[in-house]
XYZ file of N, CA and C in Angstrom:
816
model
N 62.080 36.382 163.291
C 63.344 36.986 162.860
C 63.449 36.961 161.333
N 63.975 38.054 160.752
C 64.152 38.054 159.297
C 65.233 37.069 158.866
N 65.048 36.507 157.684
C 66.017 35.560 157.136
C 67.218 36.324 156.602
N 68.411 35.793 156.837
C 69.638 36.417 156.339
C 69.609 36.506 154.816
N 70.131 37.600 154.252
C 70.153 37.736 152.792
C 70.871 36.560 152.130
N 70.201 35.916 151.189
C 70.764 34.769 150.496
C 70.367 33.436 151.091
N 69.801 33.448 152.302
C 69.476 32.193 152.995
C 68.039 31.737 152.762
N 67.336 32.414 151.887
C 65.932 32.077 151.651
C 65.774 30.686 151.029
N 64.644 30.032 151.302
C 64.363 28.756 150.629
C 64.152 28.991 149.137
N 64.257 27.929 148.369
C 64.152 28.028 146.905
C 63.269 26.896 146.398
N 62.424 27.224 145.425
C 61.600 26.190 144.789
C 61.448 26.515 143.305
N 61.487 25.482 142.493
C 61.313 25.636 141.040
C 60.356 24.559 140.551
N 59.306 24.980 139.869
C 58.330 24.042 139.305
C 58.790 23.623 137.919
N 59.170 22.364 137.789
C 59.620 21.838 136.512
C 58.805 20.641 136.093
N 59.488 19.588 135.660
C 58.822 18.409 135.125
C 58.472 17.358 136.159
N 58.372 16.114 135.692
C 57.912 15.001 136.517
C 59.007 14.381 137.382
N 60.229 14.884 137.264
C 61.316 14.439 138.135
C 61.575 15.538 139.163
N 61.471 15.177 140.438
C 61.685 16.136 141.507
C 62.965 15.863 142.263
N 63.579 16.927 142.764
C 64.787 16.809 143.579
C 64.601 17.623 144.849
N 64.818 16.984 145.994
C 64.836 17.653 147.289
C 66.288 17.826 147.710
N 66.688 19.054 148.013
C 68.045 19.353 148.452
C 68.026 19.740 149.929
N 68.945 19.172 150.721
C 68.994 19.389 152.174
C 70.316 20.044 152.558
N 70.242 21.225 153.167
C 71.476 21.932 153.549
C 72.006 21.439 154.891
N 73.150 21.986 155.301
C 73.858 21.486 156.456
C 73.575 22.211 157.765
N 74.189 21.717 158.818
C 74.045 22.207 160.195
C 74.639 23.609 160.324
N 73.851 24.535 160.826
C 74.147 25.974 160.981
C 74.292 26.691 159.640
N 74.050 25.995 158.533
C 74.134 26.602 157.206
C 72.779 27.096 156.733
N 72.611 27.144 155.418
C 71.368 27.659 154.844
C 71.245 27.193 153.396
N 70.097 27.436 152.756
C 69.954 27.070 151.345
C 70.992 27.725 150.427
N 71.601 28.820 150.864
C 72.591 29.498 150.026
C 73.719 28.578 149.602
N 74.110 27.638 150.467
C 75.225 26.748 150.148
C 74.893 25.776 149.025
N 73.590 25.569 148.779
C 73.145 24.647 147.728
C 72.415 25.362 146.595
N 72.284 26.671 146.683
C 71.508 27.412 145.687
C 72.044 27.240 144.260
N 73.356 27.344 144.016
C 73.834 27.132 142.644
C 73.504 25.732 142.113
N 73.568 24.742 142.983
C 73.232 23.355 142.615
C 71.747 23.269 142.265
N 70.913 23.876 143.093
C 69.470 23.866 142.845
C 69.136 24.538 141.514
N 69.776 25.664 141.251
C 69.503 26.391 140.014
C 70.008 25.618 138.794
N 71.103 24.910 138.946
C 71.630 24.075 137.857
C 70.602 22.994 137.492
N 70.063 22.312 138.483
C 69.093 21.248 138.231
C 67.776 21.818 137.712
N 67.363 22.960 138.255
C 66.142 23.609 137.774
C 66.282 24.010 136.313
N 67.489 24.460 135.934
C 67.736 24.861 134.559
C 67.655 23.715 133.574
N 67.671 22.493 134.079
C 67.543 21.307 133.230
C 66.151 20.692 133.299
N 65.208 21.459 133.805
C 63.813 21.052 133.731
C 63.280 20.272 134.908
N 64.078 20.114 135.970
C 63.616 19.352 137.122
C 62.799 20.239 138.060
N 61.905 19.613 138.803
C 61.217 20.296 139.892
C 62.132 20.228 141.112
N 62.437 21.371 141.698
C 63.447 21.429 142.752
C 62.882 22.092 144.000
N 63.150 21.466 145.156
C 62.775 22.034 146.443
C 64.016 22.121 147.326
N 64.310 23.310 147.835
C 65.450 23.551 148.715
C 64.955 24.332 149.925
N 64.474 23.633 150.961
C 63.885 24.322 152.109
C 64.928 24.901 153.064
N 64.500 25.876 153.848
C 65.289 26.412 154.955
C 64.884 25.647 156.206
N 65.850 24.985 156.843
C 65.547 24.181 158.021
C 65.218 25.074 159.216
N 64.306 24.648 160.088
C 63.944 25.438 161.264
C 65.172 25.815 162.100
N 65.182 27.067 162.573
C 66.283 27.553 163.399
C 67.503 28.010 162.617
N 67.509 27.807 161.323
C 68.640 28.179 160.477
C 68.335 29.470 159.709
N 69.394 30.105 159.244
C 69.241 31.248 158.348
C 68.766 32.530 158.993
N 68.770 32.607 160.326
C 68.364 33.841 161.011
C 69.452 34.253 162.005
N 69.429 33.668 163.201
C 70.469 33.901 164.205
C 70.600 32.625 165.036
N 71.776 32.413 165.607
C 72.031 31.143 166.286
C 71.106 30.924 167.480
N 70.638 32.024 168.091
C 69.736 31.878 169.243
C 68.445 31.155 168.853
N 68.002 31.337 167.627
C 66.793 30.657 167.162
C 67.024 29.150 167.043
N 68.235 28.783 166.716
C 68.550 27.364 166.543
C 68.569 26.628 167.881
N 68.855 27.352 168.957
C 68.868 26.747 170.286
C 67.515 26.163 170.663
N 66.463 26.654 170.032
C 65.101 26.242 170.369
C 64.619 25.076 169.511
N 65.484 24.563 168.633
C 65.087 23.479 167.736
C 65.927 22.227 168.000
N 65.421 21.094 167.486
C 66.151 19.830 167.582
C 66.158 19.161 166.210
N 66.832 18.024 166.135
C 66.903 17.311 164.861
C 65.525 16.858 164.397
N 64.611 16.658 165.331
C 63.259 16.267 164.942
C 62.585 17.364 164.112
N 62.859 18.619 164.448
C 62.315 19.742 163.674
C 62.936 19.789 162.281
N 64.242 19.593 162.199
C 64.922 19.655 160.901
C 64.452 18.519 160.004
N 64.333 17.326 160.586
C 63.893 16.182 159.797
C 62.437 16.342 159.367
N 61.594 16.856 160.239
C 60.178 17.037 159.902
C 60.016 17.952 158.695
N 60.869 18.954 158.581
C 60.778 19.884 157.451
C 61.104 19.190 156.139
N 62.195 18.425 156.086
C 62.548 17.756 154.829
C 61.578 16.613 154.528
N 61.051 15.980 155.567
C 60.056 14.932 155.360
C 58.795 15.517 154.722
N 58.387 16.677 155.196
C 57.199 17.340 154.630
C 57.440 17.714 153.169
N 58.613 18.274 152.899
C 58.932 18.660 151.515
C 58.981 17.436 150.600
N 59.520 16.329 151.118
C 59.577 15.107 150.314
C 58.170 14.618 149.971
N 57.271 14.647 150.940
C 55.903 14.188 150.693
C 55.211 15.060 149.647
N 55.480 16.353 149.674
C 54.911 17.241 148.659
C 55.470 16.907 147.276
N 56.753 16.649 147.200
C 57.359 16.311 145.916
C 56.839 14.981 145.373
N 56.698 13.997 146.241
C 56.224 12.688 145.776
C 54.772 12.760 145.312
N 54.000 13.686 145.863
C 52.627 13.882 145.402
C 52.598 14.601 144.055
N 53.615 15.389 143.807
C 53.668 16.221 142.591
C 54.398 15.548 141.433
N 55.425 14.736 141.734
C 56.319 14.202 140.707
C 56.234 12.675 140.627
N 56.575 12.154 139.461
C 56.560 10.708 139.260
C 57.789 10.037 139.856
N 58.925 10.720 139.802
C 60.168 10.210 140.393
C 60.800 11.314 141.234
N 61.380 10.933 142.381
C 61.975 11.919 143.280
C 63.353 11.445 143.733
N 64.305 12.370 143.725
C 65.659 12.137 144.215
C 65.902 13.076 145.392
N 66.759 12.645 146.324
C 67.107 13.484 147.474
C 68.618 13.629 147.519
N 69.076 14.860 147.768
C 70.507 15.161 147.780
C 70.811 16.060 148.972
N 71.985 15.877 149.593
C 72.277 16.669 150.776
C 73.753 16.866 151.031
N 74.058 17.960 151.724
C 75.412 18.331 152.120
C 75.546 18.216 153.632
N 76.592 17.521 154.106
C 76.929 17.470 155.528
C 75.779 16.877 156.345
N 75.228 17.632 157.320
C 74.062 17.132 158.047
C 72.911 16.855 157.088
N 72.839 17.630 156.007
C 71.828 17.374 154.986
C 71.977 15.991 154.385
N 73.204 15.475 154.362
C 73.430 14.107 153.916
C 72.838 13.106 154.891
N 72.971 13.388 156.197
C 72.374 12.506 157.208
C 70.851 12.527 157.116
N 70.279 13.699 156.904
C 68.835 13.795 156.731
C 68.388 13.034 155.485
N 69.191 13.120 154.425
C 68.908 12.387 153.189
C 68.888 10.887 153.447
N 69.864 10.402 154.191
C 69.939 8.972 154.498
C 68.737 8.515 155.319
N 68.294 9.339 156.249
C 67.124 8.948 157.053
C 65.862 8.917 156.195
N 65.722 9.892 155.309
C 64.588 9.874 154.389
C 64.614 8.601 153.544
N 65.805 8.239 153.076
C 65.948 7.034 152.252
C 65.573 5.784 153.039
N 66.008 5.719 154.296
C 65.702 4.558 155.137
C 64.205 4.448 155.420
N 63.546 5.591 155.587
C 62.143 5.590 155.980
C 61.182 5.493 154.800
N 61.555 6.048 153.642
C 60.606 6.161 152.526
C 60.834 5.135 151.424
N 61.929 4.388 151.475
C 62.131 3.275 150.552
C 62.000 3.639 149.091
N 61.121 2.904 148.378
C 60.998 3.044 146.932
C 60.414 4.379 146.487
N 59.896 5.174 147.399
C 59.402 6.507 147.035
C 60.545 7.417 146.589
N 61.781 7.044 146.964
C 62.970 7.802 146.574
C 63.744 6.982 145.556
N 63.987 7.566 144.382
C 64.638 6.832 143.286
C 66.153 6.767 143.426
N 66.740 7.705 144.145
C 68.189 7.717 144.325
C 68.598 8.861 145.218
N 69.810 8.778 145.773
C 70.308 9.823 146.676
C 71.725 10.228 146.281
N 72.038 11.499 146.527
C 73.383 12.035 146.297
C 73.838 12.702 147.592
N 75.002 12.300 148.090
C 75.533 12.825 149.348
C 76.854 13.548 149.082
N 77.010 14.730 149.678
C 78.256 15.488 149.583
C 78.795 15.704 150.997
N 79.947 15.141 151.281
C 80.580 15.232 152.602
C 79.568 14.998 153.731
N 78.883 13.853 153.690
C 77.847 13.590 154.690
C 78.419 13.345 156.077
N 77.739 13.880 157.093
C 78.154 13.653 158.469
C 77.560 12.380 159.023
N 78.333 11.709 159.886
C 77.871 10.461 160.500
C 78.101 10.436 162.010
N 78.970 11.331 162.494
C 79.316 11.298 163.910
C 79.886 12.643 164.341
N 79.584 13.057 165.591
C 80.271 14.199 166.202
C 81.527 13.653 166.858
N 82.681 14.084 166.388
C 83.949 13.481 166.801
C 84.608 14.244 167.960
N 85.533 13.577 168.610
C 86.340 14.206 169.649
C 85.739 14.081 171.035
N 86.552 14.436 172.027
C 86.107 14.345 173.416
C 84.951 15.281 173.712
N 84.896 16.389 172.979
C 83.833 17.365 173.215
C 82.448 16.750 173.028
N 82.347 15.778 172.122
C 81.053 15.142 171.868
C 80.505 14.498 173.140
N 81.379 13.913 173.944
C 80.935 13.232 175.158
C 80.628 14.209 176.282
N 81.168 15.423 176.157
C 80.895 16.441 177.168
C 79.624 17.236 176.857
N 79.128 17.143 175.631
C 77.987 17.945 175.210
C 76.771 17.838 176.131
N 76.392 16.642 176.590
C 75.180 16.555 177.414
C 75.217 17.442 178.653
N 76.418 17.681 179.205
C 76.552 18.508 180.411
C 76.929 19.946 180.063
N 77.943 20.098 179.206
C 78.488 21.431 178.911
C 77.443 22.362 178.306
N 76.521 21.816 177.521
C 75.528 22.657 176.843
C 74.650 23.439 177.817
N 74.582 22.987 179.082
C 73.787 23.700 180.075
C 74.538 24.891 180.675
N 75.843 24.963 180.433
C 76.657 26.036 181.021
C 77.290 26.954 179.980
N 77.570 26.402 178.799
C 78.199 27.177 177.725
C 77.259 27.136 176.514
N 76.739 28.287 176.093
C 75.727 28.258 175.032
C 76.255 27.920 173.638
N 77.473 28.373 173.329
C 77.966 28.191 171.958
C 79.463 27.890 171.937
N 79.916 27.458 170.765
C 81.347 27.353 170.471
C 81.576 27.966 169.093
N 82.816 28.000 168.641
C 83.123 28.665 167.365
C 82.412 27.984 166.206
N 82.116 28.772 165.197
C 81.352 28.281 164.063
C 82.149 27.387 163.134
N 81.408 26.734 162.209
C 82.027 25.813 161.255
C 81.754 26.227 159.810
N 81.135 27.384 159.616
C 80.752 27.803 158.268
C 81.971 28.180 157.434
N 81.782 28.129 156.112
C 82.759 28.614 155.124
C 84.076 27.850 155.111
N 84.028 26.531 155.333
C 85.222 25.718 155.107
C 85.309 25.456 153.603
N 85.912 26.423 152.896
C 85.938 26.443 151.425
C 87.348 26.795 150.967
N 87.873 26.031 150.023
C 89.221 26.289 149.505
C 89.247 27.451 148.510
N 88.159 27.659 147.803
C 88.087 28.656 146.735
C 88.145 30.065 147.307
N 89.109 30.850 146.854
C 89.283 32.216 147.348
C 88.046 33.051 147.062
N 87.594 33.786 148.076
C 86.471 34.689 147.913
C 85.111 34.067 148.104
N 85.029 32.753 148.159
C 83.738 32.086 148.340
C 83.349 32.105 149.815
N 82.099 32.431 150.095
C 81.612 32.510 151.462
C 80.286 31.780 151.603
N 80.107 31.125 152.731
C 78.859 30.445 153.046
C 78.041 31.306 153.992
N 76.750 31.420 153.727
C 75.854 32.113 154.649
C 75.470 31.119 155.747
N 76.084 31.289 156.907
C 75.841 30.393 158.038
C 76.221 31.096 159.323
N 75.945 30.455 160.442
C 76.217 31.068 161.744
C 77.711 31.057 162.066
N 78.150 32.117 162.772
C 79.546 32.161 163.211
C 79.726 31.499 164.579
N 78.630 31.004 165.141
C 78.673 30.258 166.387
C 77.863 28.979 166.224
N 78.272 27.915 166.939
C 77.522 26.661 166.970
C 76.797 26.583 168.308
N 75.466 26.621 168.324
C 74.721 26.475 169.579
C 74.814 25.042 170.096
N 75.225 24.881 171.343
C 75.551 23.549 171.844
C 74.325 22.676 172.115
N 73.171 23.273 172.431
C 71.958 22.453 172.544
C 71.674 21.780 171.196
N 71.832 22.556 170.123
C 71.596 22.017 168.783
C 72.664 20.989 168.416
N 73.899 21.240 168.826
C 74.973 20.284 168.543
C 74.725 18.949 169.238
N 74.191 19.018 170.448
C 73.842 17.795 171.169
C 72.754 17.023 170.416
N 71.793 17.753 169.874
C 70.733 17.113 169.106
C 71.275 16.536 167.800
N 72.225 17.242 167.198
C 72.872 16.724 165.988
C 73.540 15.378 166.267
N 74.197 15.276 167.414
C 74.833 14.013 167.794
C 73.794 12.890 167.880
N 72.636 13.213 168.417
C 71.568 12.206 168.508
C 71.061 11.824 167.116
N 70.963 12.803 166.226
C 70.561 12.505 164.848
C 71.540 11.537 164.195
N 72.830 11.824 164.314
C 73.844 10.968 163.694
C 73.752 9.536 164.229
N 73.558 9.407 165.534
C 73.462 8.061 166.113
C 72.219 7.334 165.616
N 71.128 8.060 165.476
C 69.895 7.464 164.955
C 70.085 6.994 163.520
N 70.642 7.871 162.694
C 70.826 7.547 161.278
C 71.816 6.398 161.104
N 72.861 6.374 161.909
C 73.842 5.298 161.795
C 73.177 3.936 161.985
N 72.241 3.848 162.906
C 71.537 2.592 163.134
C 70.597 2.215 162.006
N 70.205 3.206 161.195
C 69.264 2.963 160.104
C 69.938 2.739 158.755
N 71.256 2.891 158.683
C 71.950 2.787 157.400
C 71.695 1.479 156.649
N 71.612 0.325 157.323
C 71.331 -0.907 156.577
C 69.983 -0.889 155.853
N 69.078 0.022 156.248
C 67.777 0.122 155.585
C 67.845 0.931 154.290
N 68.987 1.554 154.027
C 69.148 2.363 152.818
C 69.519 1.446 151.658
N 68.652 1.399 150.648
C 68.851 0.481 149.523
C 68.922 1.187 148.168
N 68.644 2.481 148.128
C 68.553 3.198 146.862
C 69.920 3.346 146.185
N 69.928 3.509 144.861
C 71.161 3.908 144.176
C 71.720 5.181 144.811
N 73.045 5.267 144.864
C 73.661 6.351 145.628
C 74.946 6.829 144.961
N 75.131 8.153 144.967
C 76.406 8.763 144.628
C 76.902 9.480 145.874
N 78.113 9.178 146.307
C 78.701 9.833 147.478
C 79.974 10.539 147.049
N 79.979 11.855 147.199
C 81.138 12.679 146.849
C 81.718 13.261 148.134
N 83.027 13.095 148.332
C 83.606 13.642 149.568
C 85.013 14.187 149.340
N 85.372 15.134 150.189
C 86.640 15.848 150.086
C 87.676 15.241 151.024
N 88.822 14.806 150.504
C 89.890 14.318 151.390
C 90.348 15.379 152.388
N 90.300 16.669 151.974
C 90.659 17.773 152.872
C 89.370 18.457 153.336
N 88.800 17.936 154.396
C 87.562 18.452 154.960
C 87.833 18.749 156.424
N 87.688 20.013 156.837
C 88.008 20.412 158.200
C 86.797 20.380 159.131
N 85.672 19.878 158.623
C 84.451 19.775 159.424
C 84.047 18.319 159.617
N 83.998 17.556 158.527
C 83.608 16.146 158.564
C 84.756 15.299 158.016
N 85.333 14.414 158.820
C 86.465 13.605 158.352
C 86.026 12.536 157.358
N 86.944 12.077 156.485
C 86.621 11.046 155.491
C 86.099 9.750 156.091
N 86.420 9.480 157.359
C 85.952 8.241 157.992
C 84.425 8.170 158.032
N 83.758 9.318 158.054
C 82.291 9.318 158.060
C 81.745 8.746 156.759
N 82.323 9.168 155.636
C 81.890 8.640 154.337
C 82.189 7.148 154.237
N 83.353 6.750 154.745
C 83.736 5.336 154.695
C 82.742 4.480 155.481
N 82.319 4.949 156.639
C 81.375 4.176 157.449
C 80.013 4.071 156.749
N 79.575 5.170 156.166
C 78.301 5.150 155.448
C 78.355 4.142 154.297
N 79.416 4.194 153.519
C 79.564 3.274 152.389
C 79.584 1.820 152.855
N 80.161 1.582 154.023
C 80.276 0.216 154.533
C 78.966 -0.319 155.098
N 78.074 0.567 155.535
C 76.891 0.121 156.263
C 75.592 0.154 155.467
N 75.519 0.939 154.403
C 74.281 0.955 153.620
C 74.124 -0.364 152.856
N 72.894 -0.672 152.480
C 72.612 -1.885 151.717
C 72.523 -1.625 150.220
N 72.728 -0.398 149.788
C 72.683 -0.053 148.368
C 73.741 -0.844 147.605
N 73.374 -1.294 146.410
C 74.330 -2.019 145.553
C 74.782 -1.181 144.371
N 73.988 -0.187 143.999
C 74.349 0.746 142.924
C 74.959 1.980 143.582
N 76.279 1.954 143.767
C 76.965 2.995 144.535
C 78.170 3.518 143.756
N 78.310 4.834 143.719
C 79.467 5.468 143.091
C 80.103 6.424 144.089
N 81.395 6.259 144.339
C 82.146 7.130 145.247
C 83.061 8.021 144.428
N 83.050 9.325 144.715
C 83.845 10.302 143.969
C 84.613 11.170 144.954
N 85.915 11.343 144.719
C 86.732 12.215 145.554
C 86.749 13.630 144.980
N 86.578 14.601 145.852
C 86.615 16.010 145.472
C 87.953 16.586 145.933
N 88.951 16.394 145.111
C 90.344 16.678 145.497
C 90.634 18.159 145.709
N 89.853 19.037 145.068
C 90.174 20.466 145.099
C 89.336 21.263 146.099
N 88.505 20.588 146.860
C 87.545 21.294 147.706
C 87.650 20.896 149.169
N 87.156 21.807 150.040
C 87.019 21.517 151.456
C 85.572 21.063 151.728
N 85.062 21.371 152.902
C 83.772 20.806 153.311
C 82.593 21.282 152.454
N 82.482 22.597 152.274
C 81.344 23.136 151.520
C 81.663 23.054 150.027
N 81.774 21.830 149.547
C 82.223 21.595 148.166
C 81.241 22.132 147.139
N 79.989 22.335 147.538
C 78.979 22.848 146.614
C 79.192 24.315 146.257
N 80.097 25.001 146.962
C 80.486 26.375 146.623
C 81.973 26.456 146.292
N 82.615 25.314 146.105
C 84.072 25.255 145.997
C 84.505 24.883 144.572
N 85.777 24.590 144.417
C 86.343 24.324 143.085
C 85.671 23.161 142.360
N 85.158 22.189 143.116
C 84.559 21.004 142.497
C 83.045 21.107 142.324
N 82.485 22.302 142.477
C 81.034 22.431 142.430
C 80.453 21.941 141.108
N 81.095 22.274 139.997
C 80.578 21.843 138.700
C 80.609 20.316 138.573
N 81.604 19.696 139.163
C 81.675 18.232 139.149
C 80.478 17.634 139.888
N 80.146 18.221 141.027
C 78.994 17.758 141.796
C 77.714 17.903 140.974
N 77.548 19.063 140.356
C 76.338 19.328 139.582
C 76.216 18.333 138.426
N 77.309 18.145 137.702
C 77.287 17.280 136.520
C 77.066 15.818 136.900
N 77.703 15.372 137.982
C 77.533 13.974 138.408
C 76.102 13.718 138.872
N 75.505 14.674 139.558
C 74.130 14.487 140.031
C 73.158 14.482 138.853
N 73.390 15.322 137.880
C 72.543 15.350 136.685
C 72.678 14.046 135.896
N 73.900 13.551 135.756
C 74.122 12.284 135.050
C 73.426 11.134 135.787
N 73.449 11.174 137.102
C 72.801 10.164 137.945
C 71.294 10.152 137.703
N 70.687 11.343 137.704
C 69.245 11.453 137.490
C 68.866 10.994 136.086
N 69.628 11.423 135.088
C 69.281 11.062 133.710
C 69.469 9.568 133.457
N 70.396 8.944 134.169
C 70.580 7.498 134.017
C 69.403 6.726 134.589
N 68.868 7.191 135.718
C 67.814 6.452 136.407
C 66.400 6.835 135.954
N 66.241 8.008 135.361
C 64.909 8.446 134.895
C 65.021 9.113 133.528
N 65.561 8.421 132.523
C 65.862 9.057 131.231
C 64.638 9.583 130.485
N 63.548 8.827 130.457
C 62.381 9.263 129.693
C 61.728 10.491 130.322
N 61.586 10.471 131.638
C 60.947 11.595 132.318
C 61.794 12.849 132.247
N 63.108 12.693 132.351
C 63.998 13.844 132.258
C 63.897 14.473 130.876
N 63.857 13.665 129.832
C 63.752 14.177 128.467
C 62.472 14.985 128.287
N 61.368 14.496 128.870
C 60.106 15.230 128.795
C 60.193 16.562 129.523
N 60.843 16.568 130.715
C 60.966 17.792 131.489
C 61.806 18.831 130.804
N 62.894 18.418 130.176
C 63.772 19.351 129.475
C 63.032 20.004 128.322
N 62.137 19.241 127.707
C 61.383 19.787 126.589
C 60.423 20.881 126.996
N 60.069 20.939 128.297
C 59.096 21.939 128.727
C 59.663 22.964 129.678
N 60.964 23.227 129.605
C 61.604 24.130 130.564
C 61.040 25.539 130.497
N 60.702 26.004 129.316
C 60.379 27.409 129.116
C 59.290 27.959 129.995
N 58.287 27.147 130.369
C 57.168 27.687 131.111
C 57.328 27.648 132.611
N 58.439 27.129 133.109
C 58.597 26.963 134.554
C 58.996 28.263 135.216
N 58.655 28.385 136.510
C 59.002 29.581 137.263
C 59.656 29.203 138.573
N 60.503 30.122 139.067
C 61.157 29.937 140.356
C 60.366 30.653 141.435
N 60.432 30.120 142.651
C 59.971 30.852 143.820
C 61.106 30.880 144.816
N 61.220 31.959 145.543
C 62.353 32.118 146.465
C 63.176 33.304 146.037
N 63.690 34.029 147.012
C 64.446 35.228 146.733
C 65.894 35.044 147.114
N 66.713 35.966 146.636
C 68.116 35.967 147.025
C 68.956 35.183 146.080
N 70.234 35.500 146.048
C 71.184 34.759 145.207
C 72.317 34.280 146.075
N 72.957 33.210 145.612
C 74.045 32.631 146.397
C 75.329 33.399 146.190
N 76.046 33.643 147.296
C 77.373 34.214 147.145
C 78.412 33.123 147.065
N 79.541 33.424 146.518
C 80.621 32.467 146.458
C 80.447 31.437 145.388
N 79.374 31.466 144.603
C 79.131 30.423 143.634
C 79.841 30.643 142.334
C-alpha cells in the first residue's frame, strides 16, 4: 500500500550525536516531522521511522503487533549507535512507551530520553473487553488530531483497529514492568488537557523509573499531539537544551559541520 502523503519516514545525516524519534499509535512520522527537522537543523543525525502497519490504511495495522513496532525502533537504534558516538531517544504517546522499553533494554547505549504525553495504560472498561470484542468488532473511532491549535492536523487513521489496540495494551503492561530498569536522564513533557492519554500515565512513569536526572514540564496550551500544537517550540527547545547539556562537545562539533548534511525522506508535515 502507498504511504499517506506526509507520513513518510525521515532521516538526516548529521554529526556524532544521533536522535531516534518514535511516533504514536495509529499516527505517523508527520506528527514528529517538525521536531525532527528542528534537531536536524542543529547538526544532529536524526532517524524518524514509519512503524509497521502505520501511515497507509488501518487494515494494514490489523496484521501487526507491538513486537513489530518495537522491532523497527530497535533496529533504527542499533543503526544509530553504530553510526554515532552518543544517541538519544524521544517519543510521543505510544512512541514514549517504545522509548522507555528501548531505555530499559539498551542501558548506557542511550544517553537520555525525552517523552511527550507518554502512554502507560489502556484505560476504561473497554480495555478489559478487548480480548473478546476484537474478534467481533474490527475498529472503533480514531484518536488522531487531538490538537488545540486551530487548523493543525495529524496524519493518522480515523479508525482504531482493535486487534492492534489489544496488542498496545500488552505493550503498555510489558513496559510498565520494565520501568524500574530505566536509569537514563529524562525529560517528560505532558499536557494537563489530553483527551487521549490522561496525566496519571505520566505520574506513574515518573514514580516507577529509576532515573535520578529527571525534568517534568507541563504543556499548558496543548492537547495530546503537542508536537504539532501551541507548545511545539517549547518541546523542541527543551529537547535541544537537554542534548546540549549531556553532550556539549559533540554537539558543538556537529553544528560546525551542518552545511554538508543531507535529508532523506519525502513529504512535509501539515499543521506545524
